[in-house]
Amino acid sequence: MNKVFDVLIIGSGLAGQSLALRLADQHRVCILSKRELTLSASNWAQGGIAAVHNSEDSIEAHIKDTLDAGAGLCDSEVTRMVVNNGRASIEWLLQQGVNFTREADDDRLHLTREGGHSHRRVVHVADATGQAVQTTLTDRVREHPNITILEHHIAVDLITTHKLFKQTASDGPNRCLGAYVLNNQTGKVITLSAQYTVTATGGAGKVYLYTTNPDISTGDGIAMAWRAGCRVANMEFVQFHPTCLYHPHAKSFLISEVLRGEGGLLLLPDGTRFMPWHDERAELAPRDVVARAIDFEMKKRGLDCVYLDISHKPLAFIQSHFPNIYQRCLQLGIDISKQPIPVVPAAHYTCGGVMTDMHGRTDIDCLYAIGETACTGLHGANRLASNSLLECLAFSQSCALDIEVQGLQPTISLPDWDESRVTDADEEVLITHTWDELRRFMWNYVGIVRTTKRLSRALHRIHMLRDEVGEFYSNFKVSHDLIELRNLLQVAELIVRCAIDRHESRGLHFSKDYPDLLPEAIPSVLAPDNYTSLLD
């Protein structure tokens, strides 16, 4: 089956849905969603969207905070573009119907503050901003007649002219023509042809054992773009959120940074504050600083977790500012108005990704990457809190404008997926065991604090697993789990390679062997042309 669209958007988070709505009045758009349309990391985002709305705040202050957090690796031009887009992005969401939290005494937007921000500038919907935004946009997307939604479909690989016609760079530019896609319900692979293809699949948190990300965050867009010939950058900078709920019955539940922004204190089991020992900004230090401090205290003292305490605030304040966190913790027997919350760091955000320009364009013609999949230059070595949803909105706008300017491309007939030489898998247990092994050694060897020896061990294990998975992929029909595992292995390799190449400690990458900061901040860039990829 071959379906033809003007724009194929792989991913249904804020980046993908906002782009679809910006394009759909003039284009036939298809949104590909691995599961339900609303299941995305965007939907799980609690904090909010950073945007300058206060007369005491300024664009320059937001830019400075972003550059400071990024530890010298932010692109200043991109940062200015995104920050300048803040107010317009919020206005666009208001037009779509998002009901942001207002001040109690007037109609102004309520602004909160998070770690790394010098002012209150985070626009939010209580403590469930992502869910409110995603629900609103999903309703708009489902109503639009020009948007085709394919839920429970996962992209297998991108289709490019170089792969299709067995060309090289000397034969001319490489162009993306669409993607092969597995229908999870029928088990059949279909062909989606598109004038323009956009990868908006989010990050790769599931490469780690503990993560705040949903199960779909398997780095699909990064891995597919790499296999197609795109450069990736800064993959070593994986942000670990300092405060994920530590409870045997709570899966990946994030305790928002806003809790610390509103006065929450980090404590040892005996009630002692420890953040002032690590940074003068204490609980309001950037995430990398707080995550390393928690990791240090846990390892030093042999702790399973530390505690985040907001109980000194009135009950009414807690219930109005953090209704979802309050209710979820209460369901688990934790009354946060009376007792501290057990927390641990967990993989949260992939700062690196597919290299793009100011419009989301990649190294391949007609292929774009936006959202967490992309490395735009905004986040540098560490993402400033609540800049991620803002980046999604800013780049969906610039990407849409670029596609409008480019116009339509000639259509090329695409072949069907060929599975004539493969059979049904006979040992699916290999996938489950390999997935578990990968996530465990990535957590142990490529976590918050790294050493060259640990990184080398991780790479060696990846080499071993790639042979098994590569053989499995070549001989058996593709499945959802196999596609995700293949992508996770590829992303894990890219993370480790970038980490090995960085001989310093900067931002989210901290190495015991190279604890100092080099005088010049240089991005980590990997290019497929001069690199032996493991899973092509």
XYZ file of C-alpha atoms in Angstrom, residues 6-254:
249
model
C 2.308 16.693 1.028
C 3.811 16.508 4.527
C 4.478 13.431 6.660
C 5.030 14.204 10.344
C 6.506 11.318 12.318
C 5.553 11.988 15.933
C 2.484 13.405 17.646
C 3.848 15.552 20.477
C 3.680 19.337 20.682
C 6.199 19.849 17.872
C 4.385 17.518 15.475
C 0.838 18.604 16.253
C 1.566 22.338 16.201
C 3.360 21.949 12.853
C 0.412 19.998 11.438
C -2.045 22.715 12.453
C 0.138 25.439 10.938
C 0.320 23.595 7.587
C -3.009 21.834 7.243
C -5.014 24.705 5.721
C -2.829 24.519 2.602
C -1.408 20.968 2.630
C -2.427 17.335 2.957
C -0.761 16.357 6.228
C -0.273 12.950 7.828
C 0.593 12.541 11.512
C 2.159 9.231 12.473
C 1.721 8.170 16.104
C 3.295 5.049 17.607
C 0.400 4.649 19.989
C -2.486 6.990 20.828
C -2.218 10.535 19.551
C -1.978 11.987 23.043
C 0.822 9.724 24.307
C 4.000 11.785 24.156
C 6.646 13.343 26.366
C 4.931 16.691 25.702
C 1.786 15.328 27.307
C 3.761 14.425 30.422
C 5.411 17.850 30.786
C 4.413 19.355 34.121
C 6.291 22.644 34.444
C 5.306 24.990 31.648
C 6.580 27.189 28.834
C 9.240 29.834 29.410
C 8.271 33.187 27.894
C 8.922 36.786 28.909
C 5.648 38.384 30.094
C 6.728 40.426 33.095
C 7.924 44.053 32.953
C 10.617 43.150 35.479
C 11.872 40.449 33.097
C 13.469 40.908 29.672
C 14.366 39.040 26.494
C 18.047 39.637 27.276
C 17.663 38.076 30.726
C 15.981 34.957 29.271
C 18.723 34.682 26.646
C 21.429 35.034 29.300
C 19.838 32.369 31.502
C 19.653 30.002 28.510
C 23.273 30.646 27.521
C 24.472 30.228 31.111
C 22.697 26.880 31.460
C 24.037 25.728 28.069
C 27.641 26.065 29.309
C 29.044 27.742 26.204
C 27.490 25.464 23.580
C 24.249 27.320 22.787
C 23.911 28.918 19.373
C 23.295 32.592 20.210
C 21.334 33.302 17.010
C 19.021 30.328 17.542
C 18.605 31.217 21.209
C 17.551 34.753 20.364
C 15.094 33.517 17.725
C 13.429 31.077 20.113
C 13.268 33.470 23.073
C 11.899 36.249 20.868
C 9.162 33.818 19.831
C 7.998 33.269 23.410
C 5.111 35.695 23.662
C 3.842 34.866 20.147
C 3.922 31.146 20.983
C 1.795 31.662 24.088
C -0.636 33.832 22.105
C -0.936 31.098 19.462
C -1.764 28.517 22.124
C -4.327 30.853 23.671
C -5.937 31.150 20.230
C -6.087 27.353 20.032
C -7.982 27.339 23.324
C -5.339 26.488 25.958
C -6.578 27.742 29.330
C -3.405 28.859 31.120
C -3.465 29.513 34.856
C -4.247 33.137 35.717
C -3.486 35.302 38.738
C -6.099 34.998 41.489
C -6.827 38.730 41.648
C -6.803 39.652 37.939
C -6.666 38.183 34.426
C -2.891 38.216 34.024
C -1.106 34.939 33.277
C 0.363 33.420 36.417
C 4.132 33.101 36.085
C 6.192 30.678 38.106
C 9.948 30.185 38.370
C 12.200 27.181 37.857
C 15.866 26.384 38.435
C 18.282 28.430 36.306
C 15.769 31.229 35.643
C 16.519 34.690 37.022
C 12.850 35.741 36.903
C 9.351 34.341 37.067
C 8.577 33.617 33.414
C 7.115 30.109 33.213
C 3.544 30.154 31.869
C 1.660 27.045 32.979
C -1.622 25.206 33.503
C -1.359 24.286 37.192
C 1.184 21.407 37.274
C -0.006 19.646 34.107
C 0.839 22.085 31.325
C 1.787 19.493 28.739
C -1.421 17.531 29.183
C -3.576 20.660 28.869
C -1.760 21.853 25.745
C -1.693 18.404 24.141
C -5.374 17.736 24.799
C -6.354 21.063 23.265
C -4.245 20.598 20.138
C -5.318 16.971 19.725
C -8.941 18.082 19.560
C -8.020 20.611 16.863
C -5.977 18.071 14.916
C -8.757 15.469 14.947
C -11.236 18.038 13.631
C -9.131 19.214 10.686
C -10.190 17.692 7.348
C -6.703 17.942 5.820
C -4.966 15.980 8.572
C -4.791 12.188 8.332
C -3.977 10.514 11.646
C -2.326 7.100 11.705
C -2.282 5.894 15.301
C -0.509 2.661 16.308
C 1.926 3.043 13.405
C 5.711 3.126 13.816
C 8.202 4.268 11.192
C 10.700 1.600 10.188
C 13.041 3.741 8.105
C 13.151 6.832 5.940
C 13.136 6.459 2.167
C 15.764 8.553 0.391
C 16.963 8.907 -3.194
C 20.433 7.683 -2.260
C 19.090 4.477 -0.740
C 16.388 3.959 -3.347
C 18.681 4.396 -6.341
C 21.877 3.193 -4.581
C 23.500 6.594 -5.046
C 26.311 8.390 -3.255
C 26.972 12.068 -2.603
C 28.817 12.316 -5.922
C 25.551 11.464 -7.714
C 23.845 14.571 -6.351
C 21.980 15.715 -3.234
C 20.134 13.188 -1.114
C 16.371 13.768 -0.845
C 13.851 12.229 1.553
C 10.795 10.770 -0.177
C 8.801 9.441 2.784
C 9.016 6.417 5.056
C 8.241 2.743 5.459
C 5.790 2.333 8.316
C 4.637 -0.681 10.336
C 0.943 -0.911 11.182
C 1.108 -2.361 14.684
C -2.422 -3.733 14.487
C -2.075 -5.632 11.187
C 1.663 -6.333 11.264
C 1.966 -5.044 7.690
C 4.501 -2.478 6.469
C 3.038 0.290 4.306
C 4.744 2.949 2.201
C 4.055 6.613 2.921
C 5.195 8.990 0.193
C 5.596 12.666 1.059
C 6.875 15.875 -0.466
C 8.321 16.729 2.929
C 9.039 14.489 5.913
C 9.442 15.781 9.465
C 10.854 13.718 12.312
C 9.306 14.884 15.593
C 9.604 11.657 17.560
C 10.971 13.128 20.789
C 13.993 11.960 22.729
C 15.584 8.706 23.825
C 15.046 8.442 27.576
C 14.168 4.752 27.356
C 17.803 3.981 26.612
C 18.217 4.291 30.398
C 16.823 2.077 33.132
C 15.251 4.980 35.032
C 13.545 7.739 33.077
C 10.717 10.234 33.370
C 9.862 9.621 29.697
C 6.979 7.553 28.339
C 7.730 4.146 26.831
C 7.652 5.591 23.301
C 10.825 7.668 23.847
C 13.192 5.346 21.989
C 15.136 7.793 19.812
C 13.450 6.704 16.580
C 13.848 9.976 14.710
C 17.514 10.338 15.631
C 18.344 6.755 14.631
C 16.427 6.914 11.342
C 17.956 10.246 10.341
C 21.433 8.932 11.161
C 20.899 5.832 9.049
C 19.648 8.045 6.220
C 22.838 10.123 6.278
C 22.260 13.038 8.701
C 24.822 14.342 11.140
C 24.044 14.247 14.847
C 25.550 16.420 17.566
C 25.963 16.673 21.348
C 24.458 13.278 22.120
C 26.494 12.976 25.322
C 24.391 15.693 26.943
C 21.543 13.696 28.472
C 19.642 15.672 31.064
C 18.793 13.775 34.215
C 15.859 15.338 36.009
C 16.821 15.626 39.684
C 13.457 14.647 41.117
C 11.576 11.583 39.922
C 9.248 10.013 42.499
C 10.925 7.053 44.205
C 8.184 4.517 44.861
C 7.778 0.855 43.804
C 4.321 1.533 42.344
C 5.087 4.836 40.594
C 6.394 4.455 37.068
C 8.289 7.438 35.664
C 6.361 10.024 37.692
C 8.098 13.370 37.583
